[in-house]
XYZ file of C-alpha atoms in Angstrom:
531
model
C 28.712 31.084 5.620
C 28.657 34.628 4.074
C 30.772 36.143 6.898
C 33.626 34.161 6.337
C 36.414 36.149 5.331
C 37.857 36.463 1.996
C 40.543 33.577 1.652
C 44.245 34.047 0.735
C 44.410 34.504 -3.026
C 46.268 30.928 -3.397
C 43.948 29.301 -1.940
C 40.972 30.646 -3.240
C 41.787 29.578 -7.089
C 42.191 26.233 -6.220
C 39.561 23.818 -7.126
C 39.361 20.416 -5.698
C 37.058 17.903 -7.439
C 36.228 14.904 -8.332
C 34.658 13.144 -11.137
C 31.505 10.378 -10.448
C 29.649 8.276 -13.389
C 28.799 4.948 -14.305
C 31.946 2.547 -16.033
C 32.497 3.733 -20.034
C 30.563 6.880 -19.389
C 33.923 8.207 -20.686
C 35.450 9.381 -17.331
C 39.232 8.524 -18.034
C 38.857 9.877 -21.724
C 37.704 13.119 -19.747
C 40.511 12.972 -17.383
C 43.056 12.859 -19.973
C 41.857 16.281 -21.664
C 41.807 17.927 -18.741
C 45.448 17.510 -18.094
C 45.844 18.201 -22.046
C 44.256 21.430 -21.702
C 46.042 22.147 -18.374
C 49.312 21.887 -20.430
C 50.374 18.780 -18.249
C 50.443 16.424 -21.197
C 51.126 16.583 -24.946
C 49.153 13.827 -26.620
C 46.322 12.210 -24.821
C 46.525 8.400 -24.876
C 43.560 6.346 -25.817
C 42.217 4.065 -22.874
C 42.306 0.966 -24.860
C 44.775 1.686 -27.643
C 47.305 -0.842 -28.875
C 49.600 -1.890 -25.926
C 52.834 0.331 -27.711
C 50.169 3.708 -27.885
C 50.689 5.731 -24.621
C 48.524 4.510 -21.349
C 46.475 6.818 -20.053
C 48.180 8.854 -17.553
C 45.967 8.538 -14.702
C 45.987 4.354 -14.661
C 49.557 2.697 -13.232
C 48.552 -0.864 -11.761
C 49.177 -3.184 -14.464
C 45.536 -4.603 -13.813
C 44.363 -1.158 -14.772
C 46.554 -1.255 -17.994
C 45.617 -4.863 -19.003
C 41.811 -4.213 -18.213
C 40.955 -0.617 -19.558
C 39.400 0.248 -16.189
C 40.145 2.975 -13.090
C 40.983 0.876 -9.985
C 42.461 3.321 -7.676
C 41.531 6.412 -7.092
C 44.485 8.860 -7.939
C 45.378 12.201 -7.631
C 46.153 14.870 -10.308
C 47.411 18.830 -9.805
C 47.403 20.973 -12.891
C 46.932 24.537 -13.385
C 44.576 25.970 -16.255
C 44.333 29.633 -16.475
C 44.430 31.494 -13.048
C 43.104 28.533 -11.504
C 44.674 25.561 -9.846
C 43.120 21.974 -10.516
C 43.151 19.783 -7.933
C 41.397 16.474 -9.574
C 40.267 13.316 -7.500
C 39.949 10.049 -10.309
C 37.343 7.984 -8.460
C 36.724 4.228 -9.902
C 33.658 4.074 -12.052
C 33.586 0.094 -11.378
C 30.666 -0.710 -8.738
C 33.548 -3.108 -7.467
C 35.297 -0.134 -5.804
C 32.870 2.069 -5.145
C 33.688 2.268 -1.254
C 37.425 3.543 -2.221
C 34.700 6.323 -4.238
C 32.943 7.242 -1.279
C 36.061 7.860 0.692
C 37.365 10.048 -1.939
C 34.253 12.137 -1.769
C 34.671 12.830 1.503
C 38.279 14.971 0.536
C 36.707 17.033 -2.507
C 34.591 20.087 -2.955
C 32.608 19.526 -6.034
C 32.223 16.938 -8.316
C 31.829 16.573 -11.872
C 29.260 14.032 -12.957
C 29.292 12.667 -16.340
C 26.998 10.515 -18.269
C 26.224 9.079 -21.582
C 24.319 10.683 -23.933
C 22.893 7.375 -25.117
C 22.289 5.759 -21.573
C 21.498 8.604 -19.692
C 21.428 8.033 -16.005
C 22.748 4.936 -14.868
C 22.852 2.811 -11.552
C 26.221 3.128 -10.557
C 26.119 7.307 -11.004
C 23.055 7.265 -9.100
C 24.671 5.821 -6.465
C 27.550 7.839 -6.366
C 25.076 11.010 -6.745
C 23.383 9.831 -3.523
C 26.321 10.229 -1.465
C 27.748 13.666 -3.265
C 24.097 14.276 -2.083
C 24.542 13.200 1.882
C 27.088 15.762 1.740
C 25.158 18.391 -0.585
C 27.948 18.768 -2.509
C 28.136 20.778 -5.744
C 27.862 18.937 -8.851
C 29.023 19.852 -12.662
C 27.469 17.412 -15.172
C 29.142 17.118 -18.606
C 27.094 15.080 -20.949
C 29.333 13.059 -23.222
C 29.033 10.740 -26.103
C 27.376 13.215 -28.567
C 29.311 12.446 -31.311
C 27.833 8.884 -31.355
C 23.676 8.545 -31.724
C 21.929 10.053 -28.137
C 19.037 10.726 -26.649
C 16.878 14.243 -27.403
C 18.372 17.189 -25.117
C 15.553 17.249 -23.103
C 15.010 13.915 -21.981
C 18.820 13.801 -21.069
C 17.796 16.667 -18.862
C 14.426 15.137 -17.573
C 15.808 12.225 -17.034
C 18.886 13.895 -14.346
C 16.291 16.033 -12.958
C 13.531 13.320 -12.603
C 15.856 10.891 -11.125
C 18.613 12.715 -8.651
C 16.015 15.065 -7.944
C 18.634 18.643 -8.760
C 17.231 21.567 -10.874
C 19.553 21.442 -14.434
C 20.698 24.348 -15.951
C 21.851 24.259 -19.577
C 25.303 25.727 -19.758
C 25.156 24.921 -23.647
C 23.391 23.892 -26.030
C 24.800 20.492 -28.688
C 23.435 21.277 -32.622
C 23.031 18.048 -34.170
C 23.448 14.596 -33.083
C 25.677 11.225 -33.789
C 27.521 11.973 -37.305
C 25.545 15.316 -38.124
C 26.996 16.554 -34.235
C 28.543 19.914 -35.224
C 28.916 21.345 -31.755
C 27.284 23.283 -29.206
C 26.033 27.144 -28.682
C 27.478 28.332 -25.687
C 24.559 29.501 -23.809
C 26.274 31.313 -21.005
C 28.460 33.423 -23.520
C 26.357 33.587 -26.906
C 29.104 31.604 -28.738
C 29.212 29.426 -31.018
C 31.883 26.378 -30.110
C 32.665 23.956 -33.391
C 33.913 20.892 -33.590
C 37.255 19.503 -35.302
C 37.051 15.961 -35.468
C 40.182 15.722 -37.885
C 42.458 16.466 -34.935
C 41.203 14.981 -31.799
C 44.133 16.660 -29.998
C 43.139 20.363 -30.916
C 40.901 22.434 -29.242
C 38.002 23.483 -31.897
C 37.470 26.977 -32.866
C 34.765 29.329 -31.383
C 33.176 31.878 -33.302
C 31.924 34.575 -31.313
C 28.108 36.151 -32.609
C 25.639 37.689 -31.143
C 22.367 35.750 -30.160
C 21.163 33.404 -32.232
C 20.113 35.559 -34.702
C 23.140 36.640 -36.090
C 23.148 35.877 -39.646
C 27.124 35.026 -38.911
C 25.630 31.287 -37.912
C 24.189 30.314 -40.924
C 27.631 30.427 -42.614
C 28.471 27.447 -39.928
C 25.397 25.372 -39.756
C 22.903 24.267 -42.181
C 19.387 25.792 -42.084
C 17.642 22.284 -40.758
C 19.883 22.319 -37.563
C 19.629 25.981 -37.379
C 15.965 25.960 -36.952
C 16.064 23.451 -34.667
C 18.534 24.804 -32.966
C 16.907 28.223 -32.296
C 13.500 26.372 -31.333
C 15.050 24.185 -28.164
C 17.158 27.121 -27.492
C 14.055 29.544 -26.908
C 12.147 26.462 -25.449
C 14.905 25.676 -22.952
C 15.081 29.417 -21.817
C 11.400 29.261 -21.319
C 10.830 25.752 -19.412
C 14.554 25.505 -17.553
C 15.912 27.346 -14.526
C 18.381 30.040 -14.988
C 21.935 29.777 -13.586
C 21.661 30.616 -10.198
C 25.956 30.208 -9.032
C 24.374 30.206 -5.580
C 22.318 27.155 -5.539
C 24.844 25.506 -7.612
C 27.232 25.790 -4.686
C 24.210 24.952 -2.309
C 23.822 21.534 -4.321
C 20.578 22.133 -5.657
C 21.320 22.750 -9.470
C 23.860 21.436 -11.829
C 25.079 23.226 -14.767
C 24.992 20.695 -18.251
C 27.579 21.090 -20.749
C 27.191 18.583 -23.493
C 30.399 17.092 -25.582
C 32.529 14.866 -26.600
C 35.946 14.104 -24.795
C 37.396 11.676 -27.138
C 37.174 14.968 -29.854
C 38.409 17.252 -26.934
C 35.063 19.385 -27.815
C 33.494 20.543 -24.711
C 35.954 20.153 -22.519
C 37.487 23.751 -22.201
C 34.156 25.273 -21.560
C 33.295 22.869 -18.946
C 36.539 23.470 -17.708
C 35.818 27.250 -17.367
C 32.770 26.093 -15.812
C 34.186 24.622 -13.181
C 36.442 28.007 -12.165
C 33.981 30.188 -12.541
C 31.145 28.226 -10.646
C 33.073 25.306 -8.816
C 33.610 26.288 -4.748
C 36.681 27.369 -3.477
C 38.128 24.862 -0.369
C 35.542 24.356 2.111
C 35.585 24.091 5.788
C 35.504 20.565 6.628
C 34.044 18.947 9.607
C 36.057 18.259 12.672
C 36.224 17.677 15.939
C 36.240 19.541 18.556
C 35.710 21.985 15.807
C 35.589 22.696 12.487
C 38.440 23.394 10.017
C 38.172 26.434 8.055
C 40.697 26.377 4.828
C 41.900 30.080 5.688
C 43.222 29.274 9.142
C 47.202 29.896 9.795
C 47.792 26.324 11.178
C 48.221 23.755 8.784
C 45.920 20.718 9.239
C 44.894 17.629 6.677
C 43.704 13.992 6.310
C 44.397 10.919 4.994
C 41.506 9.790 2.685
C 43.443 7.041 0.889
C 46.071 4.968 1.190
C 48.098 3.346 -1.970
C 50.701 0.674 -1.360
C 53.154 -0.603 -3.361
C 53.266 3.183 -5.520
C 56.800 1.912 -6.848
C 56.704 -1.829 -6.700
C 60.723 -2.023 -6.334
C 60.296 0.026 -3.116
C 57.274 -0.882 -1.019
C 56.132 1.841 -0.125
C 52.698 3.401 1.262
C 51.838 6.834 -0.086
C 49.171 8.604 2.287
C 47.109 10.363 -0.243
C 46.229 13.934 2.802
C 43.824 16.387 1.574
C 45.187 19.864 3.136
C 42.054 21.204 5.435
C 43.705 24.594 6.160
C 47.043 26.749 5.846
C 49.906 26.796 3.890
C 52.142 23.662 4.405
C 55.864 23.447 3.694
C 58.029 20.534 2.851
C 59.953 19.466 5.825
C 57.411 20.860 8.364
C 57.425 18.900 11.533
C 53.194 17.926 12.288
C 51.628 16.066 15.011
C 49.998 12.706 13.802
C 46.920 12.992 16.106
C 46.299 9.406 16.567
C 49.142 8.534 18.091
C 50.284 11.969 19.378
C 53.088 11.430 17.514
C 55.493 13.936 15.978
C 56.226 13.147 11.940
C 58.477 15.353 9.468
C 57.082 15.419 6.260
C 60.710 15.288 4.170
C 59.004 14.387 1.127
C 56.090 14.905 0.016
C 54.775 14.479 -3.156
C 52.115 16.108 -5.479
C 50.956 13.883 -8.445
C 50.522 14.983 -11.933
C 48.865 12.099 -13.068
C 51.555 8.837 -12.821
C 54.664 11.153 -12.464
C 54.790 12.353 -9.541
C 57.020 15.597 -8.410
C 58.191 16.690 -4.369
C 56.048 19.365 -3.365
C 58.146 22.292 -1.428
C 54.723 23.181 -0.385
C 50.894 22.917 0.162
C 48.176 25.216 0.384
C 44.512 24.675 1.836
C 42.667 22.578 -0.995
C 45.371 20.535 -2.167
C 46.000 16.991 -1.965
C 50.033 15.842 -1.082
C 51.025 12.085 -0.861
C 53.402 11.328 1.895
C 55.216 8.272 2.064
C 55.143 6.194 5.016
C 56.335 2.670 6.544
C 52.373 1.983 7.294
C 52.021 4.607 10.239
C 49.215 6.784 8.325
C 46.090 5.520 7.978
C 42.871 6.117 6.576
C 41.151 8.581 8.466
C 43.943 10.416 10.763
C 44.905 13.686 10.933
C 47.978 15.607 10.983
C 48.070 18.779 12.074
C 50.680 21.716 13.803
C 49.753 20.893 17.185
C 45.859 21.281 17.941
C 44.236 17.638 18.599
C 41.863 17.831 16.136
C 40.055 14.935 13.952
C 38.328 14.769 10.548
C 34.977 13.068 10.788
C 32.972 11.277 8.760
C 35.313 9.044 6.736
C 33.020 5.489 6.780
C 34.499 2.296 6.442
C 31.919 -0.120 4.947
C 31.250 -3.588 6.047
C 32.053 -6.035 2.992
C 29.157 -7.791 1.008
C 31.370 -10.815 0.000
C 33.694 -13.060 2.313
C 35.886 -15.348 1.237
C 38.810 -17.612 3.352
C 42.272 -16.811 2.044
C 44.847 -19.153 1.908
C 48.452 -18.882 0.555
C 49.434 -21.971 -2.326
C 52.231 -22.792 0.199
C 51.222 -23.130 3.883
C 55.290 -22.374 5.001
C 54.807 -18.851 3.956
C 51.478 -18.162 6.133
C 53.541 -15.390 8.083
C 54.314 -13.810 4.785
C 50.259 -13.757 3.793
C 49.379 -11.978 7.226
C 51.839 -8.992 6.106
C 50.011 -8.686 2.593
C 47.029 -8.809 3.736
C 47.615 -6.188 6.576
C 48.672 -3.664 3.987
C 45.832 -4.463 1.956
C 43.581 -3.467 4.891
C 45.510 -0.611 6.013
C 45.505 0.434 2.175
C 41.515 0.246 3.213
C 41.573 -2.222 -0.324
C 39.757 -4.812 1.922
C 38.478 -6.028 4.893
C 40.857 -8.907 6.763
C 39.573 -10.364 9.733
C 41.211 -13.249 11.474
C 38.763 -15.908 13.522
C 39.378 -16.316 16.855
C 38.801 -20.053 16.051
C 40.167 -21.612 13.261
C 43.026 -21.132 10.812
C 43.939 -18.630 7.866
C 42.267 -15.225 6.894
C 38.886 -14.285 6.062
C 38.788 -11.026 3.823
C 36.037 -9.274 2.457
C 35.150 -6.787 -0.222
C 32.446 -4.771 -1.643
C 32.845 -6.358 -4.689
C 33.622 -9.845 -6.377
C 36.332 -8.163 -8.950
C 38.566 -7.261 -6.019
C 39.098 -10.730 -4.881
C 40.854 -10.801 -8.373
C 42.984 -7.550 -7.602
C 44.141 -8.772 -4.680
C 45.080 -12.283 -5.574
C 47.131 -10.719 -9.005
C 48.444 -7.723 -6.497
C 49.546 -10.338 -3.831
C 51.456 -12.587 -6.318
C 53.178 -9.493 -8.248
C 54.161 -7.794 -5.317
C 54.859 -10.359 -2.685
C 55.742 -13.385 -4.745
C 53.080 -15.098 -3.052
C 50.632 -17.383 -5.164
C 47.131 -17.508 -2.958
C 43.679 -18.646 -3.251
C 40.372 -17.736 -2.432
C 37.759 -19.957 -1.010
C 34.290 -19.518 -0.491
C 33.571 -18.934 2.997
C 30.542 -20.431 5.575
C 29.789 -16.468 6.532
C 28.170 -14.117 4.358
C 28.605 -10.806 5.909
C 30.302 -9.254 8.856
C 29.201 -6.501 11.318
C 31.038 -5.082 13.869
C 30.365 -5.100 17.444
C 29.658 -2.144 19.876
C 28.291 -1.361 23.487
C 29.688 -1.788 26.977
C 33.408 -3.659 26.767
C 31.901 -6.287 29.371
C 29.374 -7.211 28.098
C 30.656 -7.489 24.349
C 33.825 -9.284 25.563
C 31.333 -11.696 27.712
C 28.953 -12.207 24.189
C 32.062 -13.173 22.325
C 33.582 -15.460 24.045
C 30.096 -17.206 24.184
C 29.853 -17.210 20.017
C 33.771 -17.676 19.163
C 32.964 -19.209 16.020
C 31.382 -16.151 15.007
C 33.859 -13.679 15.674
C 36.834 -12.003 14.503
C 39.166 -9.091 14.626
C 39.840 -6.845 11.933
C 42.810 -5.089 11.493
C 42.566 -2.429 14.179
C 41.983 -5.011 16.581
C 38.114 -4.297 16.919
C 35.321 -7.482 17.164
C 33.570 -8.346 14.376
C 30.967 -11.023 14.702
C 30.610 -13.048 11.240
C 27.274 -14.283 10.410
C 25.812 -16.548 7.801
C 22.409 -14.767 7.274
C 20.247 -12.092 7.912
C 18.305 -14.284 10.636
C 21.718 -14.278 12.659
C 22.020 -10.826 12.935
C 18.316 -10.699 13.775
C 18.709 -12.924 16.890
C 21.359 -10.767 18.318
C 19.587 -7.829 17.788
C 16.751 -9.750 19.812
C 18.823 -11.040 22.151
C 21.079 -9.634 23.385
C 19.839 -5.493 23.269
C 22.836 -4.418 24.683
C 25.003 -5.393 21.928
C 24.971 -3.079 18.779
C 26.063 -4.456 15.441
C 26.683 -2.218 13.167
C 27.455 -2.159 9.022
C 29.910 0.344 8.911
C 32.389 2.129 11.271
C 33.896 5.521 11.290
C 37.802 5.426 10.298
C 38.855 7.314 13.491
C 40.405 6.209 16.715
């Protein structure tokens, strides 16, 4: 990696993360003061504030609004200081998490943040696990402090015990739940305060020198004081140093501790993430690999959102730029079908508003709208036939049958739920035997979504019914011999949306016998989102 050259200067202070933790962790509140300290909004809005108070930039489906949670992962651009933010929201619900995964797959860090009450919890594990499969860099931001945590330490234990990565204190919080004053910053010997009468306001810093400067006592009272300097010295002693190489590497995350509803913390983590956060990486392809400095603009679509602008139904293709320097009206090849687009208008996002972008660099992520001929997974590039890998597609834990309230408008239901699958929101597969649609999710919550997205946006009232199968795996190995298996078991299979078999089963035993068999069939639980 070290040989690479240097890359162009506007592409090398862009950042491009995302952030991962477990629902309420605070991850919205978070989101919100980055974009106030980027200078992209005025007054952050509280998540759950009366309905008249603003709603929080980053949430626009009215589901989102009316439940106080993150359903779609969108996209944010902001710049703060020389440096140009390029931030992924990922859901926190466990609902969504396979929209997560796919978003992880079009960052270069992410920032992880937990609760300084609960610690470590299942859903961040999780997510950690696959930031893990592709050893990317993590920032953690402990948050909460302001309400009664957990002892320093066994915050830290805890990360290090569980997700198995080295932590580094990046500062240090003095006092706890009401008596929280702030933090020493230990990577700058400062002290950072907190002002809690202005949640807007960034608090005041007071520089000193070491924690022996008689300058802190003025600030905090003796019994915090001592304690303070004891778990400073002790953390020195038992904790790794900051090593910016193995934080890049994936092997050690930084830990600033805070508290984003009081806006305290989030500045320095934010200068973490310049400072130590990678610049655009090269990201696997084939034939070849992608490196972010190369003339040739390439990208991928990671996500797609339908239905942006309700009045207009349209698709945005959320791309992730892979290399070069990309301008509006550029005419690129759409590798999967060979096809020649002109991206007329693009569109970066700052939060819900969302501006044309006259151009792109290597690291940042454009939405293009489209009639439905991007999907998850291709590639656009100037010419070269290359193809992003490794964006899964997971097979859905839950089935259900869908069925619209009025049986004359069946056409209209196979056109909502295409987008839906194309949107990569679920799973539709339609049984070679039998009527109506069977769709599946990760997640029981997003039969909801769909049903309230389905009625708002098509006018079409529908219902979900439990289904006889109880999971779905699709079907690989010689054409022949799969075609000549499925039209033996046509109550068991399907096509999803790509046209590819999927055999429906209704237990574990099912999938056994096949395996048994009939060895030259391969059923598999997820399937790359490439052609």
């Amino acid at each position: 990696m070290d040989n690479r050259p240097a890359l162009p200067p506007e592409i090398a202070r862009r950042r491009t993360f995302a952030i991962i933790s477990h629902p309420d962790a605070g991850k919205t509140t978070l989101t919100e003061k980055f974009l106030l300290f980027g200078g992209a909004i005025q007054m952050a809005g509280q998540v759950r504030a009366k309905v008249e108070a603003r709603r929080t930039r980053s949430d626009f489906m009215q589901m989102e609004k009316d439940r106080g949670i993150s359903v779609s992962a969108s996209a944010m651009s902001f710049d703060f200081k020389n440096f140009r933010f390029n931030l992924v929201d990922t859901p926190g619900h466990s609902d969504f998490s396979e929209d997560t995964y796919r978003t992880l797959t079009a960052v270069d860090a992410a920032v992880m943040v937990i609760d300084g009450a609960k610690g470590v919890e299942s859903q961040t594990r999780k997510l950690f696990e696959v930031c893990r499969l592709r050893d990317l860099p993590i920032l953690t931001f402990c948050n909460k402090m302001d309400r009664e945590s957990r002892d320093t330490f066994e915050i830290i234990d805890e990360i290090q015990e569980n997700l198995a990565i080295d932590v580094t204190p990046a500062s240090w919080p003095i006092g706890v739940g009401r008596e929280f004053l702030g933090c020493y910053d230990l990577l700058r010997d400062r002290l950072e305060l907190i002002d809690r009468a202005d949640r807007n306001r960034v608090a005041e810093s007071i520089a000193i020198d070491g924690l022996d400067d008689p300058k802190i006592a003025e600030h905090v009272p003796p019994h915090l004081l001592e304690k303070l300097r004891e778990e400073v010295e002790m953390a020195r002693e038992l904790l790794p140093a900051l090593d910016p190489q193995a934080v890049l590497e994936g092997h050690m995350t930084p830990i600033w501790f805070g508290s984003a509803i009081n806006s305290f913390g989030v500045r320095e983590l934010m200068e973490g993430i310049g400072t130590y956060g990678p610049e655009p990486q090269v990201q696997k392809a084939q034939p070849r690999e992608i490196a972010p400095e190369e003339g040739k603009v390439a990208g991928f679509v990671f996500k797609v959102q339908a239905n942006m602008d309700p009045k207009h139904r349209d698709r945005v293709a959320f791309v992730r730029m892979a290399s070069g320097h990309f301008e509006r009206g550029m005419k690129l090849t759409h590798v999967r079908t060979k096809k020649t687009m002109a991206i007329s208008n693009p569109v970066l996002f700052l939060a819900s508003d969302r501006e044309l972008a006259d151009e792109a660099w290597a690291g940042d992520i454009i939405g293009i709208p489209n009639h439905g001929q991007l999907r998850i997974g291709d590639t656009l590039t100037e010419g070269e036939l290359l193809r992003v890998a490794g964006i899964p597609s997971f097979a859905p834990e839950l089935l259900q049958t869908c069925r619209a309230g009025d049986p004359m408008k069946a056409k209209h239901l196979d056109k909502a739920l295409s987008q839906f699958a194309e949107e990569g929101a679920a799973k539709v597969f339609k049984p070679t035997f039998g009527s109506g649609f069977i769709v599946g999710v990760v997640g029981a919550l997003q039969f909801e979504v769909l049903a309230s997205r389905i009625e708002m946006e098509y006018g079409l009232p529908v219902r979900f019914e439990p289904s006889q199968f109880t999971s779905a795996r699709w079907m690989a190995g010689d054409k022949a011999a799969v075609d000549a298996f499925a039209a033996k078991n046509k109550q068991h299979v399907a096509t999803d949306n790509d046209g590819d078999l999927v055999y429906l089963t209704r237990m574990q035993w099912d999938i056994d016998r096949v395996e048994r068999d009939h060895p030259e069939i391969r059923l598999t639980a997820t399937k790359e989102m490439m052609v």
